[in-house]
Amino acid sequence: MKFLAAVAALLLATAGPALAAAPTARPAAAKRIVLPTDVRPDRYDIRVKPDAAALTFTGAAIIDITVLRATDRIVLNAADLTFGKVSLSGQAAAPKVVLDDAQQTAAFVFPKAVAPGRYKLSIDYAGKIYQQASGLFALDYETADGAKRRALFTQFENSDARRFAPMWDEPGVKSVFSLTVLAPADQMAVSNMPAVTDLVATSDPDEVTQTSDAKTMFGENVKPGDRAVRFADSPKMSSYLLFLALGDFERIHKQVGKTDVGVVVRKGDAAKGQFALDAAEKLLGYYNTWFDTPYPLPKLDLIAGPGNSQFFGAMENWGAIFYFDYYLLIDPKLSTESDKQQVFVVVAHEMAHQWFGDLVTMAWWDDLWLNEGFASWMENKATDHFHPEWKIWLSTQEGQQGAMRLDSRAGSHPVIAEIPDVFAAATAFDAITYQKGQAVIRMLETYVGEDAFQAGVRSYIKQHAYGNAVSDDLWRALHAAAPAKNVAEVAHDFLLQPGVPLIKAEVAGDAVTLTQSRFGVDESQRAPQSWRTPVNVAGPQGQALAVVSAERPQTVKVGTPVVVNAGQTGYFRSAYAPALWSKLTPTFPTLSPADQLGLLYDSRALGEAGLAPMSDYLALAKTMPADADPVVLATLAGQLGAIDGFYNGQPGQAAYRSFARARLAPAATRLGWDAKPGEADNDAVTRSAVLNTLGDLHDPATVAEARKRFAAWIADESSLSGSVRAAVLSIAASNADAATWEALHAKAKASRDPTDRSRLYRYLGASADPVLADRALALALSGEMQPTDVPGLIAAVAQVFPDKAFDFAMANRGKIETFLEPTSRIVYFANLANASRDPAMLNKLETLKASVPASTRGELEKAQAVIRNRLAVIRGPLKDADRWLAANAG
């Protein structure tokens, strides 16, 4: 993490503390491990022949390059590739191939320097097909009639295109890609662009021309039944956006203007893709208008794949977006209302990337937020446009709060953080990049105004189309659209330094004074720091917008009671002086849902940090009306469940659970177990949240009803569907005995739907019985499960028994790493430890840190910070909660 600290002078005793200066510009980049820039790739012609059964492939790449400065070597990226013949046009001698496995590079070293000019670099090579989502990978599944199938897909972000072909695998190096694949004739091939040649080799003498043409592409190894598919040249793009899929697929599609929009699924699943196709049709028209730059490719496919990843659910490959099934397909028997909302949101996210990320790409991984933060914001804006009834801006607050929790602990990082190498880049895919990034964008849009913000973004897209950009390019475009707003200053404050501002409201006569400090979960994270923070304040006399910083408090007159961060569009915590809090809390039932959420989130955070009584949150929760907005009720259920996690093994848990159950009982009674005719989707989502939390709280009536319905489902699977099925299975699993566990296990083995099978296996890790947890861990490495499902089962155990799961993973680290994407393994192990309440875990993580590259240790430090914070809450604020509960039983 890079900070620009001010050189502080000695201050008088009566003065305030020294402030860390707010960043005024991006710091100079530290040394990065990147490829030499003396050679530029202009066009790749890549031909691959996969052997899916053997999990290998052969390839040939002809790369048009421009040598910009004389050099005796051409260095590019390559990982897990073996090389055959390598040649350069105009050079008689073959180069020496020098591999650097640690840096994942291949150097082609020539006897003498190659002069500047244009050349063709030809490379024959071979590679691996993986069984986790990196490079070219395989996903296995069974058809409805039990036949076994294998489909192939690619996943290249952030740095795995080098596993598919030798190339300049950095986001700032854009090139044209031509891709040709030799595959079985009965399989469909999908890539970024439409196919321009599709030849099936045959022994039929009347089709000799097709066979001859296929052999021209792939040599004499072509045999009857092979299919050679060449795709049109791509636009100029970054390597991580290249895509290929092969399998027993079918495609449904619609024409949207000049674009052929399709959903590609396994044969038999076409109906499940219709919802996503309808969503894509709407979204493409919306984005074309919003960006004022039409989608430039002739087609846009959304491709579904069975299986899982612990780190991503979809990938924005230009013109060929990949999704795991659960983010794209809707099955009326299995999918919930929450699933339906999730599919729409994720389709919106990945389609937004077609502009922010694909058409305009960040220059290096330190600006990853330009891709992910913007797409996370745009997914909400587009979803709210088409489905205002879902109230997406309310539900997205949960993700923002996760970012704020991370950002207020040790181990956080600026949104724009220096990324020294591609291994560190993998750790940037976190809540800071995504959720804090989108929160800051929303705050800036509110500050600048929607019209000016849109105008600035449109200008930015047009200026940098087919190229690369940095964050300051966006600020310049926004400044031109709204010159009076000092966008860059506010953006730099929030993106170039970590941390969360704390805005305190205090009475000042007939006005309210707003001051700023830094919110942190402990003293180590409360060092004085300053942000220029746009703050919306509302009261009975109207609203006011003030830009508050540590150096510049502001006073506003809107009357009392006052709501700070009205509408909850700002990225900061709000704290109220007791006199203001006592006036505000009685109005809680009548506040807008957004502001109700703001008070719940802030009072809990302040309480857990010891900056306010924990009883403030509990008293607020007690006033929650049973008919509150469904998103607010679902949030309350989630928070009450999270606090129960602090109480595990603590003497006050019974009293707390009695309180929490009482808070949720009115909503559970009103919503019931079964859907009502014409009810809103959000009611169904909230029903699941409330019932699941009551199940986690071991509410006797809820658990008994879930067990009754579970038994009926075991006898007749048609007795449950959708959200009710999900709630019943989740509650039964978390309260499982041996018989229930075995029944679930049998259902998991028998299921042929990849998404349902994965979920059933994860349920096996949810039991609170330590013996069953051990059985689940043993099952994970038994060979029974699909490879991509294995990490999910271990992670499910870690939610209940984190120390047991972490120890198991460390004891079997080599085996488990084979199921994980290479650049994300440390993130996975850190996440297993996150829920621990044992101080010994801190030392275990310290030991693990010593075995990993320095650039990835931040993930383990984040996990240590989570555990330290949990232990601090148990030692302190939880005792305050116990005292309040004893005095306010019921």
mmCIF file of N, CA, C and O in Angstrom, residues 577-649:
data_model
loop_
_atom_site.group_PDB
_atom_site.id
_atom_site.type_symbol
_atom_site.label_atom_id
_atom_site.label_comp_id
_atom_site.label_asym_id
_atom_site.label_seq_id
_atom_site.Cartn_x
_atom_site.Cartn_y
_atom_site.Cartn_z
ATOM 1 N N ALA A 577 -24.020 12.685 18.181
ATOM 2 C CA ALA A 577 -23.942 13.020 19.605
ATOM 3 C C ALA A 577 -25.190 12.481 20.301
ATOM 4 O O ALA A 577 -26.256 12.361 19.681
ATOM 5 N N PRO A 578 -25.085 12.143 21.600
ATOM 6 C CA PRO A 578 -26.235 11.553 22.297
ATOM 7 C C PRO A 578 -27.524 12.360 22.143
ATOM 8 O O PRO A 578 -28.608 11.766 21.985
ATOM 9 N N ALA A 579 -27.423 13.691 22.176
ATOM 10 C CA ALA A 579 -28.639 14.503 22.068
ATOM 11 C C ALA A 579 -29.313 14.314 20.711
ATOM 12 O O ALA A 579 -30.549 14.306 20.612
ATOM 13 N N LEU A 580 -28.513 14.164 19.654
ATOM 14 C CA LEU A 580 -29.078 13.941 18.320
ATOM 15 C C LEU A 580 -29.588 12.506 18.164
ATOM 16 O O LEU A 580 -30.619 12.260 17.544
ATOM 17 N N TRP A 581 -28.849 11.546 18.713
ATOM 18 C CA TRP A 581 -29.257 10.140 18.625
ATOM 19 C C TRP A 581 -30.585 9.910 19.333
ATOM 20 O O TRP A 581 -31.453 9.193 18.819
ATOM 21 N N SER A 582 -30.751 10.527 20.478
ATOM 22 C CA SER A 582 -31.988 10.318 21.244
ATOM 23 C C SER A 582 -33.203 10.894 20.521
ATOM 24 O O SER A 582 -34.322 10.423 20.704
ATOM 25 N N LYS A 583 -33.005 11.915 19.682
ATOM 26 C CA LYS A 583 -34.111 12.454 18.889
ATOM 27 C C LYS A 583 -34.369 11.620 17.633
ATOM 28 O O LYS A 583 -35.507 11.536 17.159
ATOM 29 N N LEU A 584 -33.306 11.010 17.105
ATOM 30 C CA LEU A 584 -33.425 10.302 15.836
ATOM 31 C C LEU A 584 -34.032 8.907 15.996
ATOM 32 O O LEU A 584 -34.879 8.497 15.187
ATOM 33 N N THR A 585 -33.615 8.164 17.010
ATOM 34 C CA THR A 585 -34.030 6.755 17.098
ATOM 35 C C THR A 585 -35.537 6.563 17.225
ATOM 36 O O THR A 585 -36.054 5.577 16.678
ATOM 37 N N PRO A 586 -36.301 7.439 17.906
ATOM 38 C CA PRO A 586 -37.753 7.218 17.930
ATOM 39 C C PRO A 586 -38.404 7.315 16.545
ATOM 40 O O PRO A 586 -39.500 6.787 16.336
ATOM 41 N N THR A 587 -37.711 7.965 15.594
ATOM 42 C CA THR A 587 -38.271 8.101 14.243
ATOM 43 C C THR A 587 -37.874 6.937 13.338
ATOM 44 O O THR A 587 -38.267 6.910 12.164
ATOM 45 N N PHE A 588 -37.124 5.988 13.870
ATOM 46 C CA PHE A 588 -36.595 4.905 13.045
ATOM 47 C C PHE A 588 -37.679 4.208 12.218
ATOM 48 O O PHE A 588 -37.480 3.991 11.008
ATOM 49 N N PRO A 589 -38.835 3.858 12.770
ATOM 50 C CA PRO A 589 -39.836 3.151 11.960
ATOM 51 C C PRO A 589 -40.356 3.967 10.778
ATOM 52 O O PRO A 589 -40.871 3.391 9.818
ATOM 53 N N THR A 590 -40.204 5.294 10.831
ATOM 54 C CA THR A 590 -40.754 6.127 9.751
ATOM 55 C C THR A 590 -39.689 6.606 8.766
ATOM 56 O O THR A 590 -40.013 7.279 7.789
ATOM 57 N N LEU A 591 -38.434 6.279 9.011
ATOM 58 C CA LEU A 591 -37.370 6.682 8.091
ATOM 59 C C LEU A 591 -37.479 5.901 6.782
ATOM 60 O O LEU A 591 -38.098 4.839 6.714
ATOM 61 N N SER A 592 -36.843 6.415 5.743
ATOM 62 C CA SER A 592 -36.800 5.674 4.482
ATOM 63 C C SER A 592 -36.034 4.374 4.700
ATOM 64 O O SER A 592 -35.168 4.288 5.585
ATOM 65 N N PRO A 593 -36.319 3.336 3.902
ATOM 66 C CA PRO A 593 -35.568 2.084 4.065
ATOM 67 C C PRO A 593 -34.058 2.276 3.956
ATOM 68 O O PRO A 593 -33.305 1.643 4.697
ATOM 69 N N ALA A 594 -33.604 3.150 3.062
ATOM 70 C CA ALA A 594 -32.160 3.375 2.932
ATOM 71 C C ALA A 594 -31.575 3.906 4.226
ATOM 72 O O ALA A 594 -30.507 3.464 4.680
ATOM 73 N N ASP A 595 -32.257 4.845 4.855
ATOM 74 C CA ASP A 595 -31.727 5.422 6.091
ATOM 75 C C ASP A 595 -31.897 4.481 7.281
ATOM 76 O O ASP A 595 -31.089 4.509 8.213
ATOM 77 N N GLN A 596 -32.926 3.650 7.261
ATOM 78 C CA GLN A 596 -33.014 2.602 8.284
ATOM 79 C C GLN A 596 -31.794 1.682 8.197
ATOM 80 O O GLN A 596 -31.186 1.349 9.221
ATOM 81 N N LEU A 597 -31.439 1.296 6.975
ATOM 82 C CA LEU A 597 -30.246 0.465 6.810
ATOM 83 C C LEU A 597 -29.005 1.194 7.304
ATOM 84 O O LEU A 597 -28.142 0.602 7.964
ATOM 85 N N GLY A 598 -28.888 2.477 6.970
ATOM 86 C CA GLY A 598 -27.723 3.232 7.406
ATOM 87 C C GLY A 598 -27.565 3.235 8.914
ATOM 88 O O GLY A 598 -26.461 3.042 9.439
ATOM 89 N N LEU A 599 -28.659 3.450 9.631
ATOM 90 C CA LEU A 599 -28.590 3.455 11.095
ATOM 91 C C LEU A 599 -28.237 2.079 11.641
ATOM 92 O O LEU A 599 -27.457 1.961 12.595
ATOM 93 N N LEU A 600 -28.811 1.017 11.053
ATOM 94 C CA LEU A 600 -28.478 -0.332 11.511
ATOM 95 C C LEU A 600 -26.997 -0.633 11.299
ATOM 96 O O LEU A 600 -26.308 -1.102 12.218
ATOM 97 N N TYR A 601 -26.519 -0.369 10.098
ATOM 98 C CA TYR A 601 -25.118 -0.686 9.805
ATOM 99 C C TYR A 601 -24.160 0.142 10.659
ATOM 100 O O TYR A 601 -23.182 -0.388 11.210
ATOM 101 N N ASP A 602 -24.407 1.446 10.760
ATOM 102 C CA ASP A 602 -23.467 2.303 11.490
ATOM 103 C C ASP A 602 -23.493 2.031 12.987
ATOM 104 O O ASP A 602 -22.443 2.012 13.641
ATOM 105 N N SER A 603 -24.679 1.832 13.565
ATOM 106 C CA SER A 603 -24.732 1.599 15.011
ATOM 107 C C SER A 603 -24.067 0.283 15.386
ATOM 108 O O SER A 603 -23.383 0.190 16.411
ATOM 109 N N ARG A 604 -24.229 -0.734 14.531
ATOM 110 C CA ARG A 604 -23.543 -1.999 14.811
ATOM 111 C C ARG A 604 -22.033 -1.838 14.700
ATOM 112 O O ARG A 604 -21.270 -2.297 15.550
ATOM 113 N N ALA A 605 -21.577 -1.173 13.625
ATOM 114 C CA ALA A 605 -20.138 -0.997 13.426
ATOM 115 C C ALA A 605 -19.510 -0.190 14.549
ATOM 116 O O ALA A 605 -18.441 -0.539 15.066
ATOM 117 N N LEU A 606 -20.169 0.895 14.955
ATOM 118 C CA LEU A 606 -19.644 1.716 16.054
ATOM 119 C C LEU A 606 -19.644 0.934 17.350
ATOM 120 O O LEU A 606 -18.716 1.047 18.172
ATOM 121 N N GLY A 607 -20.673 0.122 17.561
ATOM 122 C CA GLY A 607 -20.737 -0.677 18.777
ATOM 123 C C GLY A 607 -19.637 -1.714 18.831
ATOM 124 O O GLY A 607 -18.970 -1.879 19.863
ATOM 125 N N GLU A 608 -19.421 -2.428 17.720
ATOM 126 C CA GLU A 608 -18.391 -3.464 17.713
ATOM 127 C C GLU A 608 -16.995 -2.860 17.833
ATOM 128 O O GLU A 608 -16.072 -3.519 18.322
ATOM 129 N N ALA A 609 -16.827 -1.614 17.391
ATOM 130 C CA ALA A 609 -15.531 -0.944 17.501
ATOM 131 C C ALA A 609 -15.327 -0.289 18.865
ATOM 132 O O ALA A 609 -14.248 0.254 19.134
ATOM 133 N N GLY A 610 -16.361 -0.316 19.714
ATOM 134 C CA GLY A 610 -16.245 0.309 21.022
ATOM 135 C C GLY A 610 -16.354 1.813 20.989
ATOM 136 O O GLY A 610 -16.016 2.491 21.969
ATOM 137 N N LEU A 611 -16.849 2.374 19.885
ATOM 138 C CA LEU A 611 -16.989 3.828 19.758
ATOM 139 C C LEU A 611 -18.375 4.308 20.169
ATOM 140 O O LEU A 611 -18.632 5.513 20.214
ATOM 141 N N ALA A 612 -19.283 3.389 20.406
ATOM 142 C CA ALA A 612 -20.631 3.682 20.890
ATOM 143 C C ALA A 612 -21.090 2.438 21.638
ATOM 144 O O ALA A 612 -20.529 1.349 21.456
ATOM 145 N N PRO A 613 -22.088 2.566 22.491
ATOM 146 C CA PRO A 613 -22.575 1.374 23.189
ATOM 147 C C PRO A 613 -23.158 0.363 22.201
ATOM 148 O O PRO A 613 -23.884 0.733 21.279
ATOM 149 N N MET A 614 -22.840 -0.916 22.389
ATOM 150 C CA MET A 614 -23.445 -1.954 21.560
ATOM 151 C C MET A 614 -24.959 -1.959 21.746
ATOM 152 O O MET A 614 -25.705 -2.360 20.840
ATOM 153 N N SER A 615 -25.376 -1.457 22.876
ATOM 154 C CA SER A 615 -26.813 -1.415 23.159
ATOM 155 C C SER A 615 -27.555 -0.471 22.207
ATOM 156 O O SER A 615 -28.759 -0.618 22.011
ATOM 157 N N ASP A 616 -26.862 0.506 21.603
ATOM 158 C CA ASP A 616 -27.524 1.375 20.625
ATOM 159 C C ASP A 616 -28.085 0.546 19.475
ATOM 160 O O ASP A 616 -29.211 0.770 19.021
ATOM 161 N N TYR A 617 -27.283 -0.405 19.005
ATOM 162 C CA TYR A 617 -27.755 -1.255 17.915
ATOM 163 C C TYR A 617 -28.896 -2.151 18.380
ATOM 164 O O TYR A 617 -29.912 -2.296 17.677
ATOM 165 N N LEU A 618 -28.744 -2.775 19.524
ATOM 166 C CA LEU A 618 -29.772 -3.703 20.006
ATOM 167 C C LEU A 618 -31.102 -2.983 20.239
ATOM 168 O O LEU A 618 -32.173 -3.507 19.901
ATOM 169 N N ALA A 619 -31.027 -1.770 20.777
ATOM 170 C CA ALA A 619 -32.258 -1.013 21.009
ATOM 171 C C ALA A 619 -32.922 -0.644 19.686
ATOM 172 O O ALA A 619 -34.159 -0.653 19.568
ATOM 173 N N LEU A 620 -32.111 -0.327 18.695
ATOM 174 C CA LEU A 620 -32.649 -0.011 17.380
ATOM 175 C C LEU A 620 -33.325 -1.239 16.775
ATOM 176 O O LEU A 620 -34.423 -1.151 16.220
ATOM 177 N N ALA A 621 -32.643 -2.389 16.880
ATOM 178 C CA ALA A 621 -33.219 -3.622 16.344
ATOM 179 C C ALA A 621 -34.558 -3.940 17.004
ATOM 180 O O ALA A 621 -35.469 -4.474 16.355
ATOM 181 N N LYS A 622 -34.679 -3.588 18.256
ATOM 182 C CA LYS A 622 -35.920 -3.897 18.988
ATOM 183 C C LYS A 622 -37.093 -3.082 18.469
ATOM 184 O O LYS A 622 -38.256 -3.472 18.633
ATOM 185 N N THR A 623 -36.816 -1.948 17.835
ATOM 186 C CA THR A 623 -37.908 -1.099 17.331
ATOM 187 C C THR A 623 -38.289 -1.427 15.884
ATOM 188 O O THR A 623 -39.148 -0.754 15.313
ATOM 189 N N MET A 624 -37.654 -2.446 15.304
ATOM 190 C CA MET A 624 -37.922 -2.778 13.904
ATOM 191 C C MET A 624 -39.375 -3.207 13.727
ATOM 192 O O MET A 624 -39.829 -4.174 14.348
ATOM 193 N N PRO A 625 -40.144 -2.523 12.889
ATOM 194 C CA PRO A 625 -41.530 -2.936 12.654
ATOM 195 C C PRO A 625 -41.593 -4.223 11.840
ATOM 196 O O PRO A 625 -40.753 -4.468 10.973
ATOM 197 N N ALA A 626 -42.583 -5.061 12.113
ATOM 198 C CA ALA A 626 -42.708 -6.339 11.418
ATOM 199 C C ALA A 626 -42.988 -6.148 9.941
ATOM 200 O O ALA A 626 -42.697 -7.037 9.126
ATOM 201 N N ASP A 627 -43.547 -5.000 9.562
ATOM 202 C CA ASP A 627 -43.861 -4.751 8.155
ATOM 203 C C ASP A 627 -42.839 -3.838 7.498
ATOM 204 O O ASP A 627 -43.129 -3.164 6.504
ATOM 205 N N ALA A 628 -41.618 -3.800 8.036
ATOM 206 C CA ALA A 628 -40.553 -3.000 7.426
ATOM 207 C C ALA A 628 -40.282 -3.501 6.014
ATOM 208 O O ALA A 628 -40.679 -4.614 5.637
ATOM 209 N N ASP A 629 -39.586 -2.696 5.243
ATOM 210 C CA ASP A 629 -39.233 -3.099 3.887
ATOM 211 C C ASP A 629 -38.531 -4.457 3.927
ATOM 212 O O ASP A 629 -37.691 -4.720 4.797
ATOM 213 N N PRO A 630 -38.857 -5.358 2.984
ATOM 214 C CA PRO A 630 -38.248 -6.689 3.011
ATOM 215 C C PRO A 630 -36.723 -6.681 3.020
ATOM 216 O O PRO A 630 -36.108 -7.517 3.693
ATOM 217 N N VAL A 631 -36.100 -5.755 2.298
ATOM 218 C CA VAL A 631 -34.646 -5.721 2.289
ATOM 219 C C VAL A 631 -34.108 -5.350 3.671
ATOM 220 O O VAL A 631 -33.095 -5.884 4.125
ATOM 221 N N VAL A 632 -34.789 -4.460 4.366
ATOM 222 C CA VAL A 632 -34.364 -4.080 5.711
ATOM 223 C C VAL A 632 -34.517 -5.267 6.663
ATOM 224 O O VAL A 632 -33.632 -5.543 7.482
ATOM 225 N N LEU A 633 -35.616 -5.994 6.543
ATOM 226 C CA LEU A 633 -35.816 -7.172 7.396
ATOM 227 C C LEU A 633 -34.765 -8.241 7.097
ATOM 228 O O LEU A 633 -34.232 -8.870 8.029
ATOM 229 N N ALA A 634 -34.477 -8.457 5.833
ATOM 230 C CA ALA A 634 -33.458 -9.447 5.482
ATOM 231 C C ALA A 634 -32.094 -9.030 6.030
ATOM 232 O O ALA A 634 -31.311 -9.870 6.499
ATOM 233 N N THR A 635 -31.804 -7.735 5.974
ATOM 234 C CA THR A 635 -30.541 -7.237 6.531
ATOM 235 C C THR A 635 -30.482 -7.460 8.031
ATOM 236 O O THR A 635 -29.455 -7.905 8.569
ATOM 237 N N LEU A 636 -31.576 -7.160 8.727
ATOM 238 C CA LEU A 636 -31.612 -7.392 10.171
ATOM 239 C C LEU A 636 -31.365 -8.859 10.473
ATOM 240 O O LEU A 636 -30.597 -9.192 11.389
ATOM 241 N N ALA A 637 -31.999 -9.751 9.719
ATOM 242 C CA ALA A 637 -31.798 -11.182 9.956
ATOM 243 C C ALA A 637 -30.333 -11.551 9.786
ATOM 244 O O ALA A 637 -29.761 -12.280 10.613
ATOM 245 N N GLY A 638 -29.709 -11.046 8.727
ATOM 246 C CA GLY A 638 -28.300 -11.351 8.513
ATOM 247 C C GLY A 638 -27.410 -10.816 9.612
ATOM 248 O O GLY A 638 -26.468 -11.486 10.050
ATOM 249 N N GLN A 639 -27.707 -9.610 10.087
ATOM 250 C CA GLN A 639 -26.890 -9.025 11.158
ATOM 251 C C GLN A 639 -27.045 -9.792 12.463
ATOM 252 O O GLN A 639 -26.073 -10.036 13.178
ATOM 253 N N LEU A 640 -28.276 -10.151 12.784
ATOM 254 C CA LEU A 640 -28.493 -10.903 14.026
ATOM 255 C C LEU A 640 -27.776 -12.250 13.969
ATOM 256 O O LEU A 640 -27.215 -12.707 14.974
ATOM 257 N N GLY A 641 -27.773 -12.868 12.799
ATOM 258 C CA GLY A 641 -27.041 -14.116 12.656
ATOM 259 C C GLY A 641 -25.543 -13.918 12.786
ATOM 260 O O GLY A 641 -24.848 -14.733 13.393
ATOM 261 N N ALA A 642 -25.029 -12.823 12.224
ATOM 262 C CA ALA A 642 -23.596 -12.558 12.315
ATOM 263 C C ALA A 642 -23.159 -12.309 13.753
ATOM 264 O O ALA A 642 -22.105 -12.791 14.189
ATOM 265 N N ILE A 643 -23.948 -11.567 14.510
ATOM 266 C CA ILE A 643 -23.598 -11.309 15.916
ATOM 267 C C ILE A 643 -23.636 -12.607 16.713
ATOM 268 O O ILE A 643 -22.830 -12.820 17.627
ATOM 269 N N ASP A 644 -24.561 -13.510 16.369
ATOM 270 C CA ASP A 644 -24.593 -14.806 17.046
ATOM 271 C C ASP A 644 -23.274 -15.542 16.882
ATOM 272 O O ASP A 644 -22.858 -16.297 17.771
ATOM 273 N N GLY A 645 -22.584 -15.305 15.758
ATOM 274 C CA GLY A 645 -21.284 -15.921 15.569
ATOM 275 C C GLY A 645 -20.271 -15.492 16.612
ATOM 276 O O GLY A 645 -19.403 -16.279 17.013
ATOM 277 N N PHE A 646 -20.359 -14.251 17.087
ATOM 278 C CA PHE A 646 -19.473 -13.804 18.171
ATOM 279 C C PHE A 646 -19.767 -14.571 19.458
ATOM 280 O O PHE A 646 -18.891 -14.762 20.299
ATOM 281 N N TYR A 647 -21.011 -14.979 19.623
ATOM 282 C CA TYR A 647 -21.443 -15.602 20.880
ATOM 283 C C TYR A 647 -21.125 -17.091 20.964
ATOM 284 O O TYR A 647 -21.339 -17.698 22.023
ATOM 285 N N ASN A 648 -20.662 -17.692 19.882
ATOM 286 C CA ASN A 648 -20.376 -19.131 19.939
ATOM 287 C C ASN A 648 -19.407 -19.444 21.075
ATOM 288 O O ASN A 648 -18.329 -18.863 21.164
ATOM 289 N N GLY A 649 -19.837 -20.337 21.959
ATOM 290 C CA GLY A 649 -19.010 -20.711 23.104
ATOM 291 C C GLY A 649 -19.032 -19.723 24.248
ATOM 292 O O GLY A 649 -18.327 -19.911 25.247
#
